[in-house]
């Protein structure tokens, strides 16, 4: 006899304040046969607090493929499974998409239990145009790769959202100023929903100066929201000019690269290269 397949519930958990766990998330976590968690030790206290008895299985980026197959077997046997991550919404800069795909391919229903997400929480308090935005996850850890990524984003007209860790926040802000222009409106959201929550909404160079001057502001978890490039705006022209200059500079002498970059982007040549 065929058993009805179980459902995979993708459950958002708090990003700091336990009060943000929704009643529906509690209900689902309490009724599933198994919880797949990014870090079982990290999630155990939250689940204990919800009275969850179900076994906890680790599902992280290094075991997702193999673990997905085992979890799908349980779903096919008719058991409901919840997927959670360390914080916020699973799959948002977190593992899980392979499991979701495998469950769906196996004919199982997949349902979200929506809730906190640091990127959306930051956007909601940034005071920056929010009708169109791009989420870039974490910027690369290495300086050269980070600047290259920022350069590729310099002409982006939609609001930009990135995650950053305390180890790199100062460097990332410095690079954002250098590549996107210090005058760009931005908001740095730190430790959202937690005791030391801070949101600094100001041009990038001011945010950088404040964080640099205060080591307390360098601690914790961060989301940086940056206004998109304004098509007719001088800062955007300059950012685009710098991006083109950096690309051409890899192949050409600086003066020639600057001349061409200025012609292509419309940015003043002197602002790109003062040689
Ligand atoms: N899945 C999570 C979500 O929905 O936001 C994100 C996971 S990602 C691995 C962790 C990053 O999210 C942190 O390094 C930080 O950039 C951001 N983050 C998470 N919680 C935060 C908070 N309370 N305040 C600010 N940023 C936070």
PDB file of C-alpha atoms and ligand atoms in Angstrom:
ATOM      1  CA  UNK A   1       0.000   0.000   0.000  1.00  0.00           C
ATOM      2  CA  UNK A   2       1.286   3.487  -0.882  1.00  0.00           C
ATOM      3  CA  UNK A   3       2.058   5.769   2.037  1.00  0.00           C
ATOM      4  CA  UNK A   4       1.344   9.485   1.634  1.00  0.00           C
ATOM      5  CA  UNK A   5       4.701  11.270   1.338  1.00  0.00           C
ATOM      6  CA  UNK A   6       5.639  13.589   4.175  1.00  0.00           C
ATOM      7  CA  UNK A   7       6.100  17.348   3.839  1.00  0.00           C
ATOM      8  CA  UNK A   8       9.339  19.301   4.109  1.00  0.00           C
ATOM      9  CA  UNK A   9       8.775  22.441   6.160  1.00  0.00           C
ATOM     10  CA  UNK A  10      11.348  25.210   5.649  1.00  0.00           C
ATOM     11  CA  UNK A  11      11.119  27.065   8.933  1.00  0.00           C
ATOM     12  CA  UNK A  12      12.518  30.540   9.670  1.00  0.00           C
ATOM     13  CA  UNK A  13      13.920  31.023  13.181  1.00  0.00           C
ATOM     14  CA  UNK A  14      14.916  34.238  15.032  1.00  0.00           C
ATOM     15  CA  UNK A  15      17.984  36.306  14.070  1.00  0.00           C
ATOM     16  CA  UNK A  16      18.555  37.250  17.706  1.00  0.00           C
ATOM     17  CA  UNK A  17      15.319  37.795  19.603  1.00  0.00           C
ATOM     18  CA  UNK A  18      13.614  34.526  20.525  1.00  0.00           C
ATOM     19  CA  UNK A  19      10.296  36.364  20.660  1.00  0.00           C
ATOM     20  CA  UNK A  20      10.438  36.424  16.857  1.00  0.00           C
ATOM     21  CA  UNK A  21       9.815  32.676  16.557  1.00  0.00           C
ATOM     22  CA  UNK A  22       6.274  32.557  15.190  1.00  0.00           C
ATOM     23  CA  UNK A  23       3.517  30.468  16.797  1.00  0.00           C
ATOM     24  CA  UNK A  24       3.230  28.549  13.524  1.00  0.00           C
ATOM     25  CA  UNK A  25       6.973  27.788  13.538  1.00  0.00           C
ATOM     26  CA  UNK A  26       6.620  26.396  17.080  1.00  0.00           C
ATOM     27  CA  UNK A  27       3.643  24.306  16.037  1.00  0.00           C
ATOM     28  CA  UNK A  28       5.415  22.831  13.017  1.00  0.00           C
ATOM     29  CA  UNK A  29       8.646  22.145  14.910  1.00  0.00           C
ATOM     30  CA  UNK A  30       6.673  20.374  17.632  1.00  0.00           C
ATOM     31  CA  UNK A  31       4.897  18.039  15.193  1.00  0.00           C
ATOM     32  CA  UNK A  32       7.634  16.948  12.751  1.00  0.00           C
ATOM     33  CA  UNK A  33       9.376  13.566  13.003  1.00  0.00           C
ATOM     34  CA  UNK A  34      12.802  15.009  12.319  1.00  0.00           C
ATOM     35  CA  UNK A  35      14.529  18.399  12.344  1.00  0.00           C
ATOM     36  CA  UNK A  36      17.417  19.070   9.942  1.00  0.00           C
ATOM     37  CA  UNK A  37      19.577  21.840  11.391  1.00  0.00           C
ATOM     38  CA  UNK A  38      22.720  23.527  10.122  1.00  0.00           C
ATOM     39  CA  UNK A  39      24.443  23.170  13.505  1.00  0.00           C
ATOM     40  CA  UNK A  40      22.635  20.855  15.897  1.00  0.00           C
ATOM     41  CA  UNK A  41      24.467  22.140  18.984  1.00  0.00           C
ATOM     42  CA  UNK A  42      23.556  25.711  18.123  1.00  0.00           C
ATOM     43  CA  UNK A  43      19.869  24.906  17.543  1.00  0.00           C
ATOM     44  CA  UNK A  44      19.376  22.468  20.448  1.00  0.00           C
ATOM     45  CA  UNK A  45      18.498  25.156  23.061  1.00  0.00           C
ATOM     46  CA  UNK A  46      15.903  26.803  20.792  1.00  0.00           C
ATOM     47  CA  UNK A  47      14.285  23.453  20.047  1.00  0.00           C
ATOM     48  CA  UNK A  48      14.364  22.422  23.707  1.00  0.00           C
ATOM     49  CA  UNK A  49      12.651  25.692  24.572  1.00  0.00           C
ATOM     50  CA  UNK A  50       9.873  24.761  22.104  1.00  0.00           C
ATOM     51  CA  UNK A  51       9.547  21.303  23.641  1.00  0.00           C
ATOM     52  CA  UNK A  52      10.752  19.611  20.450  1.00  0.00           C
ATOM     53  CA  UNK A  53      11.392  15.899  21.012  1.00  0.00           C
ATOM     54  CA  UNK A  54      12.235  14.963  17.424  1.00  0.00           C
ATOM     55  CA  UNK A  55      15.775  13.882  16.591  1.00  0.00           C
ATOM     56  CA  UNK A  56      18.090  16.524  15.183  1.00  0.00           C
ATOM     57  CA  UNK A  57      20.134  15.813  12.069  1.00  0.00           C
ATOM     58  CA  UNK A  58      22.986  18.048  10.925  1.00  0.00           C
ATOM     59  CA  UNK A  59      22.633  19.406   7.406  1.00  0.00           C
ATOM     60  CA  UNK A  60      25.421  21.736   6.361  1.00  0.00           C
ATOM     61  CA  UNK A  61      27.219  22.652   3.180  1.00  0.00           C
ATOM     62  CA  UNK A  62      29.688  19.753   3.527  1.00  0.00           C
ATOM     63  CA  UNK A  63      27.123  16.951   3.897  1.00  0.00           C
ATOM     64  CA  UNK A  64      24.028  18.362   2.218  1.00  0.00           C
ATOM     65  CA  UNK A  65      24.013  16.058  -0.802  1.00  0.00           C
ATOM     66  CA  UNK A  66      24.301  12.836   1.210  1.00  0.00           C
ATOM     67  CA  UNK A  67      22.043  14.042   4.006  1.00  0.00           C
ATOM     68  CA  UNK A  68      19.376  15.154   1.515  1.00  0.00           C
ATOM     69  CA  UNK A  69      19.095  11.571   0.224  1.00  0.00           C
ATOM     70  CA  UNK A  70      18.601  10.232   3.766  1.00  0.00           C
ATOM     71  CA  UNK A  71      16.038  12.916   4.601  1.00  0.00           C
ATOM     72  CA  UNK A  72      14.125  12.304   1.376  1.00  0.00           C
ATOM     73  CA  UNK A  73      13.910   8.609   2.316  1.00  0.00           C
ATOM     74  CA  UNK A  74      12.187   9.642   5.562  1.00  0.00           C
ATOM     75  CA  UNK A  75       9.847  11.992   3.690  1.00  0.00           C
ATOM     76  CA  UNK A  76       8.950   9.208   1.256  1.00  0.00           C
ATOM     77  CA  UNK A  77       8.158   6.996   4.217  1.00  0.00           C
ATOM     78  CA  UNK A  78       5.484   9.527   5.148  1.00  0.00           C
ATOM     79  CA  UNK A  79       7.275  11.526   7.853  1.00  0.00           C
ATOM     80  CA  UNK A  80       7.231  15.318   8.037  1.00  0.00           C
ATOM     81  CA  UNK A  81      10.643  17.014   8.341  1.00  0.00           C
ATOM     82  CA  UNK A  82      11.576  20.593   9.298  1.00  0.00           C
ATOM     83  CA  UNK A  83      14.633  22.381   7.943  1.00  0.00           C
ATOM     84  CA  UNK A  84      16.080  25.200  10.029  1.00  0.00           C
ATOM     85  CA  UNK A  85      19.361  27.123   9.896  1.00  0.00           C
ATOM     86  CA  UNK A  86      21.391  28.773  12.679  1.00  0.00           C
ATOM     87  CA  UNK A  87      19.375  31.971  12.320  1.00  0.00           C
ATOM     88  CA  UNK A  88      16.750  33.493  10.082  1.00  0.00           C
ATOM     89  CA  UNK A  89      15.443  32.000   6.873  1.00  0.00           C
ATOM     90  CA  UNK A  90      17.068  28.793   5.614  1.00  0.00           C
ATOM     91  CA  UNK A  91      18.597  28.997   2.107  1.00  0.00           C
ATOM     92  CA  UNK A  92      19.286  32.745   2.492  1.00  0.00           C
ATOM     93  CA  UNK A  93      23.115  32.602   2.608  1.00  0.00           C
ATOM     94  CA  UNK A  94      22.524  29.226   4.266  1.00  0.00           C
ATOM     95  CA  UNK A  95      22.393  25.602   3.106  1.00  0.00           C
ATOM     96  CA  UNK A  96      19.177  23.897   2.034  1.00  0.00           C
ATOM     97  CA  UNK A  97      18.455  24.401  -1.644  1.00  0.00           C
ATOM     98  CA  UNK A  98      19.737  20.930  -2.559  1.00  0.00           C
ATOM     99  CA  UNK A  99      17.443  19.357   0.009  1.00  0.00           C
ATOM    100  CA  UNK A 100      14.453  21.406  -1.195  1.00  0.00           C
ATOM    101  CA  UNK A 101      15.170  20.354  -4.776  1.00  0.00           C
ATOM    102  CA  UNK A 102      15.639  16.677  -3.853  1.00  0.00           C
ATOM    103  CA  UNK A 103      12.394  16.648  -1.840  1.00  0.00           C
ATOM    104  CA  UNK A 104      10.424  18.188  -4.684  1.00  0.00           C
ATOM    105  CA  UNK A 105      11.982  15.852  -7.252  1.00  0.00           C
ATOM    106  CA  UNK A 106      10.897  12.953  -5.041  1.00  0.00           C
ATOM    107  CA  UNK A 107       7.315  14.216  -5.269  1.00  0.00           C
ATOM    108  CA  UNK A 108       7.157  15.606  -1.727  1.00  0.00           C
ATOM    109  CA  UNK A 109       5.423  18.863  -0.823  1.00  0.00           C
ATOM    110  CA  UNK A 110       7.691  21.665   0.382  1.00  0.00           C
ATOM    111  CA  UNK A 111       6.156  24.470   2.439  1.00  0.00           C
ATOM    112  CA  UNK A 112       7.703  27.607   3.939  1.00  0.00           C
ATOM    113  CA  UNK A 113       7.067  28.847   7.448  1.00  0.00           C
ATOM    114  CA  UNK A 114       8.196  32.432   6.841  1.00  0.00           C
ATOM    115  CA  UNK A 115       9.773  34.629   9.451  1.00  0.00           C
ATOM    116  CA  UNK A 116      12.913  36.626  10.262  1.00  0.00           C
ATOM    117  CA  UNK A 117      15.560  37.353   7.644  1.00  0.00           C
ATOM    118  CA  UNK A 118      18.413  39.780   8.404  1.00  0.00           C
ATOM    119  CA  UNK A 119      18.506  41.192   4.855  1.00  0.00           C
ATOM    120  CA  UNK A 120      14.802  42.037   4.849  1.00  0.00           C
ATOM    121  CA  UNK A 121      14.864  43.308   8.439  1.00  0.00           C
ATOM    122  CA  UNK A 122      17.743  45.663   7.516  1.00  0.00           C
ATOM    123  CA  UNK A 123      15.995  46.838   4.360  1.00  0.00           C
ATOM    124  CA  UNK A 124      12.860  47.550   6.378  1.00  0.00           C
ATOM    125  CA  UNK A 125      14.681  50.105   8.553  1.00  0.00           C
ATOM    126  CA  UNK A 126      17.260  51.463   6.083  1.00  0.00           C
ATOM    127  CA  UNK A 127      15.115  54.242   4.678  1.00  0.00           C
ATOM    128  CA  UNK A 128      16.513  53.533   1.215  1.00  0.00           C
ATOM    129  CA  UNK A 129      14.428  52.830  -1.892  1.00  0.00           C
ATOM    130  CA  UNK A 130      13.101  49.319  -1.359  1.00  0.00           C
ATOM    131  CA  UNK A 131      10.958  48.680  -4.421  1.00  0.00           C
ATOM    132  CA  UNK A 132      13.837  46.985  -6.270  1.00  0.00           C
ATOM    133  CA  UNK A 133      16.869  45.497  -4.593  1.00  0.00           C
ATOM    134  CA  UNK A 134      19.625  42.930  -5.123  1.00  0.00           C
ATOM    135  CA  UNK A 135      20.871  40.640  -2.399  1.00  0.00           C
ATOM    136  CA  UNK A 136      24.541  39.755  -2.821  1.00  0.00           C
ATOM    137  CA  UNK A 137      25.025  37.575   0.278  1.00  0.00           C
ATOM    138  CA  UNK A 138      28.569  37.874   1.644  1.00  0.00           C
ATOM    139  CA  UNK A 139      31.153  39.850  -0.292  1.00  0.00           C
ATOM    140  CA  UNK A 140      34.339  37.841  -1.021  1.00  0.00           C
ATOM    141  CA  UNK A 141      36.717  37.608   1.956  1.00  0.00           C
ATOM    142  CA  UNK A 142      39.850  38.482  -0.030  1.00  0.00           C
ATOM    143  CA  UNK A 143      40.400  42.198  -0.645  1.00  0.00           C
ATOM    144  CA  UNK A 144      41.110  41.979  -4.394  1.00  0.00           C
ATOM    145  CA  UNK A 145      38.088  39.759  -5.073  1.00  0.00           C
ATOM    146  CA  UNK A 146      35.890  41.976  -2.862  1.00  0.00           C
ATOM    147  CA  UNK A 147      36.851  45.121  -4.767  1.00  0.00           C
ATOM    148  CA  UNK A 148      36.278  43.350  -8.051  1.00  0.00           C
ATOM    149  CA  UNK A 149      32.783  42.306  -6.953  1.00  0.00           C
ATOM    150  CA  UNK A 150      32.007  45.836  -5.773  1.00  0.00           C
ATOM    151  CA  UNK A 151      33.292  47.185  -9.052  1.00  0.00           C
ATOM    152  CA  UNK A 152      30.942  44.889 -10.942  1.00  0.00           C
ATOM    153  CA  UNK A 153      28.093  46.265  -8.789  1.00  0.00           C
ATOM    154  CA  UNK A 154      29.057  49.944  -9.026  1.00  0.00           C
ATOM    155  CA  UNK A 155      26.626  50.734 -11.829  1.00  0.00           C
ATOM    156  CA  UNK A 156      23.750  48.700 -10.338  1.00  0.00           C
ATOM    157  CA  UNK A 157      20.728  50.959  -9.996  1.00  0.00           C
ATOM    158  CA  UNK A 158      18.798  48.730  -7.578  1.00  0.00           C
ATOM    159  CA  UNK A 159      19.416  48.964  -3.831  1.00  0.00           C
ATOM    160  CA  UNK A 160      22.236  46.639  -2.814  1.00  0.00           C
ATOM    161  CA  UNK A 161      22.155  44.422   0.293  1.00  0.00           C
ATOM    162  CA  UNK A 162      25.214  42.550   1.580  1.00  0.00           C
ATOM    163  CA  UNK A 163      26.027  40.536   4.674  1.00  0.00           C
ATOM    164  CA  UNK A 164      29.293  41.151   6.484  1.00  0.00           C
ATOM    165  CA  UNK A 165      31.091  39.693   9.478  1.00  0.00           C
ATOM    166  CA  UNK A 166      32.844  41.575  12.269  1.00  0.00           C
ATOM    167  CA  UNK A 167      36.264  40.439  10.958  1.00  0.00           C
ATOM    168  CA  UNK A 168      35.922  42.372   7.734  1.00  0.00           C
ATOM    169  CA  UNK A 169      33.423  45.149   8.334  1.00  0.00           C
ATOM    170  CA  UNK A 170      36.000  47.974   8.430  1.00  0.00           C
ATOM    171  CA  UNK A 171      37.771  46.788   5.262  1.00  0.00           C
ATOM    172  CA  UNK A 172      34.498  46.177   3.450  1.00  0.00           C
ATOM    173  CA  UNK A 173      33.265  49.692   4.278  1.00  0.00           C
ATOM    174  CA  UNK A 174      36.579  51.203   3.131  1.00  0.00           C
ATOM    175  CA  UNK A 175      36.339  49.292  -0.152  1.00  0.00           C
ATOM    176  CA  UNK A 176      32.691  50.271  -0.622  1.00  0.00           C
ATOM    177  CA  UNK A 177      33.664  53.943  -0.190  1.00  0.00           C
ATOM    178  CA  UNK A 178      36.580  53.633  -2.638  1.00  0.00           C
ATOM    179  CA  UNK A 179      34.678  51.746  -5.312  1.00  0.00           C
ATOM    180  CA  UNK A 180      31.071  52.955  -5.003  1.00  0.00           C
ATOM    181  CA  UNK A 181      31.947  56.474  -3.809  1.00  0.00           C
ATOM    182  CA  UNK A 182      31.805  57.710  -0.200  1.00  0.00           C
ATOM    183  CA  UNK A 183      28.807  59.890  -0.965  1.00  0.00           C
ATOM    184  CA  UNK A 184      26.459  56.977  -1.633  1.00  0.00           C
ATOM    185  CA  UNK A 185      23.548  56.818   0.834  1.00  0.00           C
ATOM    186  CA  UNK A 186      23.672  53.655   2.921  1.00  0.00           C
ATOM    187  CA  UNK A 187      22.571  52.036   6.164  1.00  0.00           C
ATOM    188  CA  UNK A 188      24.612  49.707   8.328  1.00  0.00           C
ATOM    189  CA  UNK A 189      22.402  47.470  10.480  1.00  0.00           C
ATOM    190  CA  UNK A 190      24.208  45.763  13.344  1.00  0.00           C
ATOM    191  CA  UNK A 191      22.932  43.120  15.772  1.00  0.00           C
ATOM    192  CA  UNK A 192      19.314  43.505  14.658  1.00  0.00           C
ATOM    193  CA  UNK A 193      16.712  42.497  17.270  1.00  0.00           C
ATOM    194  CA  UNK A 194      19.490  42.048  19.870  1.00  0.00           C
ATOM    195  CA  UNK A 195      20.609  44.099  22.862  1.00  0.00           C
ATOM    196  CA  UNK A 196      23.178  46.172  20.968  1.00  0.00           C
ATOM    197  CA  UNK A 197      21.114  46.751  17.852  1.00  0.00           C
ATOM    198  CA  UNK A 198      22.392  49.813  15.948  1.00  0.00           C
ATOM    199  CA  UNK A 199      21.385  51.223  12.600  1.00  0.00           C
ATOM    200  CA  UNK A 200      23.622  53.929  11.129  1.00  0.00           C
ATOM    201  CA  UNK A 201      21.931  55.571   8.164  1.00  0.00           C
ATOM    202  CA  UNK A 202      24.331  58.003   6.431  1.00  0.00           C
ATOM    203  CA  UNK A 203      26.566  58.330   3.372  1.00  0.00           C
ATOM    204  CA  UNK A 204      29.107  55.478   3.138  1.00  0.00           C
ATOM    205  CA  UNK A 205      32.108  57.608   4.118  1.00  0.00           C
ATOM    206  CA  UNK A 206      30.382  58.745   7.325  1.00  0.00           C
ATOM    207  CA  UNK A 207      29.419  55.189   8.234  1.00  0.00           C
ATOM    208  CA  UNK A 208      33.014  54.103   7.628  1.00  0.00           C
ATOM    209  CA  UNK A 209      34.384  56.921   9.809  1.00  0.00           C
ATOM    210  CA  UNK A 210      31.988  56.109  12.669  1.00  0.00           C
ATOM    211  CA  UNK A 211      32.727  52.403  12.632  1.00  0.00           C
ATOM    212  CA  UNK A 212      36.472  53.007  12.373  1.00  0.00           C
ATOM    213  CA  UNK A 213      36.385  55.382  15.356  1.00  0.00           C
ATOM    214  CA  UNK A 214      34.388  53.100  17.664  1.00  0.00           C
ATOM    215  CA  UNK A 215      35.519  49.513  18.181  1.00  0.00           C
ATOM    216  CA  UNK A 216      32.129  48.647  19.730  1.00  0.00           C
ATOM    217  CA  UNK A 217      30.585  49.349  16.334  1.00  0.00           C
ATOM    218  CA  UNK A 218      32.874  46.722  14.813  1.00  0.00           C
ATOM    219  CA  UNK A 219      31.385  43.883  16.877  1.00  0.00           C
ATOM    220  CA  UNK A 220      28.541  41.575  16.007  1.00  0.00           C
ATOM    221  CA  UNK A 221      26.652  40.765  12.812  1.00  0.00           C
ATOM    222  CA  UNK A 222      26.081  43.246  10.022  1.00  0.00           C
ATOM    223  CA  UNK A 223      23.914  43.955   7.029  1.00  0.00           C
ATOM    224  CA  UNK A 224      24.958  46.791   4.729  1.00  0.00           C
ATOM    225  CA  UNK A 225      22.275  48.377   2.569  1.00  0.00           C
ATOM    226  CA  UNK A 226      23.533  50.744  -0.143  1.00  0.00           C
ATOM    227  CA  UNK A 227      21.466  52.949  -2.424  1.00  0.00           C
ATOM    228  CA  UNK A 228      21.667  51.962  -6.071  1.00  0.00           C
ATOM    229  CA  UNK A 229      23.625  54.049  -8.555  1.00  0.00           C
ATOM    230  CA  UNK A 230      21.565  56.909  -9.878  1.00  0.00           C
ATOM    231  CA  UNK A 231      21.847  56.850 -13.686  1.00  0.00           C
ATOM    232  CA  UNK A 232      22.366  60.583 -14.084  1.00  0.00           C
ATOM    233  CA  UNK A 233      24.309  60.967 -10.892  1.00  0.00           C
ATOM    234  CA  UNK A 234      27.981  62.019 -10.897  1.00  0.00           C
ATOM    235  CA  UNK A 235      28.963  59.472  -8.268  1.00  0.00           C
ATOM    236  CA  UNK A 236      27.506  56.711 -10.416  1.00  0.00           C
ATOM    237  CA  UNK A 237      29.388  57.978 -13.470  1.00  0.00           C
ATOM    238  CA  UNK A 238      32.568  57.976 -11.479  1.00  0.00           C
ATOM    239  CA  UNK A 239      31.932  54.503 -10.126  1.00  0.00           C
ATOM    240  CA  UNK A 240      31.292  53.177 -13.622  1.00  0.00           C
ATOM    241  CA  UNK A 241      34.396  55.000 -14.910  1.00  0.00           C
ATOM    242  CA  UNK A 242      36.491  53.394 -12.181  1.00  0.00           C
ATOM    243  CA  UNK A 243      35.095  49.972 -12.980  1.00  0.00           C
ATOM    244  CA  UNK A 244      35.949  50.312 -16.674  1.00  0.00           C
ATOM    245  CA  UNK A 245      39.353  51.816 -15.850  1.00  0.00           C
ATOM    246  CA  UNK A 246      40.214  48.871 -13.574  1.00  0.00           C
ATOM    247  CA  UNK A 247      39.333  46.407 -16.334  1.00  0.00           C
ATOM    248  CA  UNK A 248      41.275  48.245 -19.053  1.00  0.00           C
ATOM    249  CA  UNK A 249      44.206  48.851 -16.725  1.00  0.00           C
ATOM    250  CA  UNK A 250      44.883  45.109 -16.695  1.00  0.00           C
ATOM    251  CA  UNK A 251      45.726  45.256 -20.421  1.00  0.00           C
ATOM    252  CA  UNK A 252      46.808  48.846 -21.113  1.00  0.00           C
ATOM    253  CA  UNK A 253      49.148  51.529 -19.734  1.00  0.00           C
ATOM    254  CA  UNK A 254      47.331  53.724 -17.160  1.00  0.00           C
ATOM    255  CA  UNK A 255      47.089  56.906 -19.243  1.00  0.00           C
ATOM    256  CA  UNK A 256      45.608  55.073 -22.218  1.00  0.00           C
ATOM    257  CA  UNK A 257      43.261  53.036 -19.984  1.00  0.00           C
ATOM    258  CA  UNK A 258      42.049  56.274 -18.354  1.00  0.00           C
ATOM    259  CA  UNK A 259      41.444  57.966 -21.720  1.00  0.00           C
ATOM    260  CA  UNK A 260      39.401  55.025 -22.975  1.00  0.00           C
ATOM    261  CA  UNK A 261      37.538  54.522 -19.675  1.00  0.00           C
ATOM    262  CA  UNK A 262      36.567  58.222 -19.695  1.00  0.00           C
ATOM    263  CA  UNK A 263      35.333  57.971 -23.287  1.00  0.00           C
ATOM    264  CA  UNK A 264      33.334  54.791 -22.573  1.00  0.00           C
ATOM    265  CA  UNK A 265      31.824  55.834 -19.240  1.00  0.00           C
ATOM    266  CA  UNK A 266      31.539  59.600 -19.567  1.00  0.00           C
ATOM    267  CA  UNK A 267      33.441  60.053 -16.282  1.00  0.00           C
ATOM    268  CA  UNK A 268      36.128  62.798 -16.232  1.00  0.00           C
ATOM    269  CA  UNK A 269      39.536  61.319 -17.166  1.00  0.00           C
ATOM    270  CA  UNK A 270      41.315  63.192 -14.362  1.00  0.00           C
ATOM    271  CA  UNK A 271      39.099  61.626 -11.745  1.00  0.00           C
ATOM    272  CA  UNK A 272      40.093  58.190 -12.986  1.00  0.00           C
ATOM    273  CA  UNK A 273      43.824  58.696 -13.294  1.00  0.00           C
ATOM    274  CA  UNK A 274      45.788  61.760 -12.316  1.00  0.00           C
ATOM    275  CA  UNK A 275      48.947  60.912 -14.345  1.00  0.00           C
TER     276      UNK A 275
HETATM  277  N1  LIG B   1      19.689  32.932   6.945  1.00  0.00           N
HETATM  278  C1  LIG B   1      20.041  34.158   7.617  1.00  0.00           C
HETATM  279  C2  LIG B   1      18.971  35.220   7.330  1.00  0.00           C
HETATM  280  O1  LIG B   1      17.849  34.873   6.996  1.00  0.00           O
HETATM  281  O2  LIG B   1      19.267  36.390   7.485  1.00  0.00           O
HETATM  282  C3  LIG B   1      21.422  34.624   7.249  1.00  0.00           C
HETATM  283  C4  LIG B   1      22.520  33.638   7.508  1.00  0.00           C
HETATM  284  S1  LIG B   1      24.109  34.238   7.149  1.00  0.00           S
HETATM  285  C5  LIG B   1      25.077  32.776   7.340  1.00  0.00           C
HETATM  286  C6  LIG B   1      24.545  35.139   8.592  1.00  0.00           C
HETATM  287  C7  LIG B   1      24.732  36.618   8.318  1.00  0.00           C
HETATM  288  O3  LIG B   1      23.466  37.265   8.343  1.00  0.00           O
HETATM  289  C8  LIG B   1      25.554  37.329   9.368  1.00  0.00           C
HETATM  290  O4  LIG B   1      26.958  37.222   9.124  1.00  0.00           O
HETATM  291  C9  LIG B   1      25.087  38.769   9.205  1.00  0.00           C
HETATM  292  O5  LIG B   1      25.702  39.366   8.084  1.00  0.00           O
HETATM  293  C10 LIG B   1      23.599  38.544   8.913  1.00  0.00           C
HETATM  294  N2  LIG B   1      22.833  38.568  10.173  1.00  0.00           N
HETATM  295  C11 LIG B   1      22.282  37.524  10.797  1.00  0.00           C
HETATM  296  N3  LIG B   1      21.667  37.943  11.927  1.00  0.00           N
HETATM  297  C12 LIG B   1      21.836  39.274  11.996  1.00  0.00           C
HETATM  298  C13 LIG B   1      21.438  40.286  12.918  1.00  0.00           C
HETATM  299  N4  LIG B   1      20.748  39.982  14.013  1.00  0.00           N
HETATM  300  N5  LIG B   1      21.781  41.569  12.668  1.00  0.00           N
HETATM  301  C14 LIG B   1      22.490  41.879  11.562  1.00  0.00           C
HETATM  302  N6  LIG B   1      22.900  40.974  10.668  1.00  0.00           N
HETATM  303  C15 LIG B   1      22.577  39.690  10.876  1.00  0.00           C
END
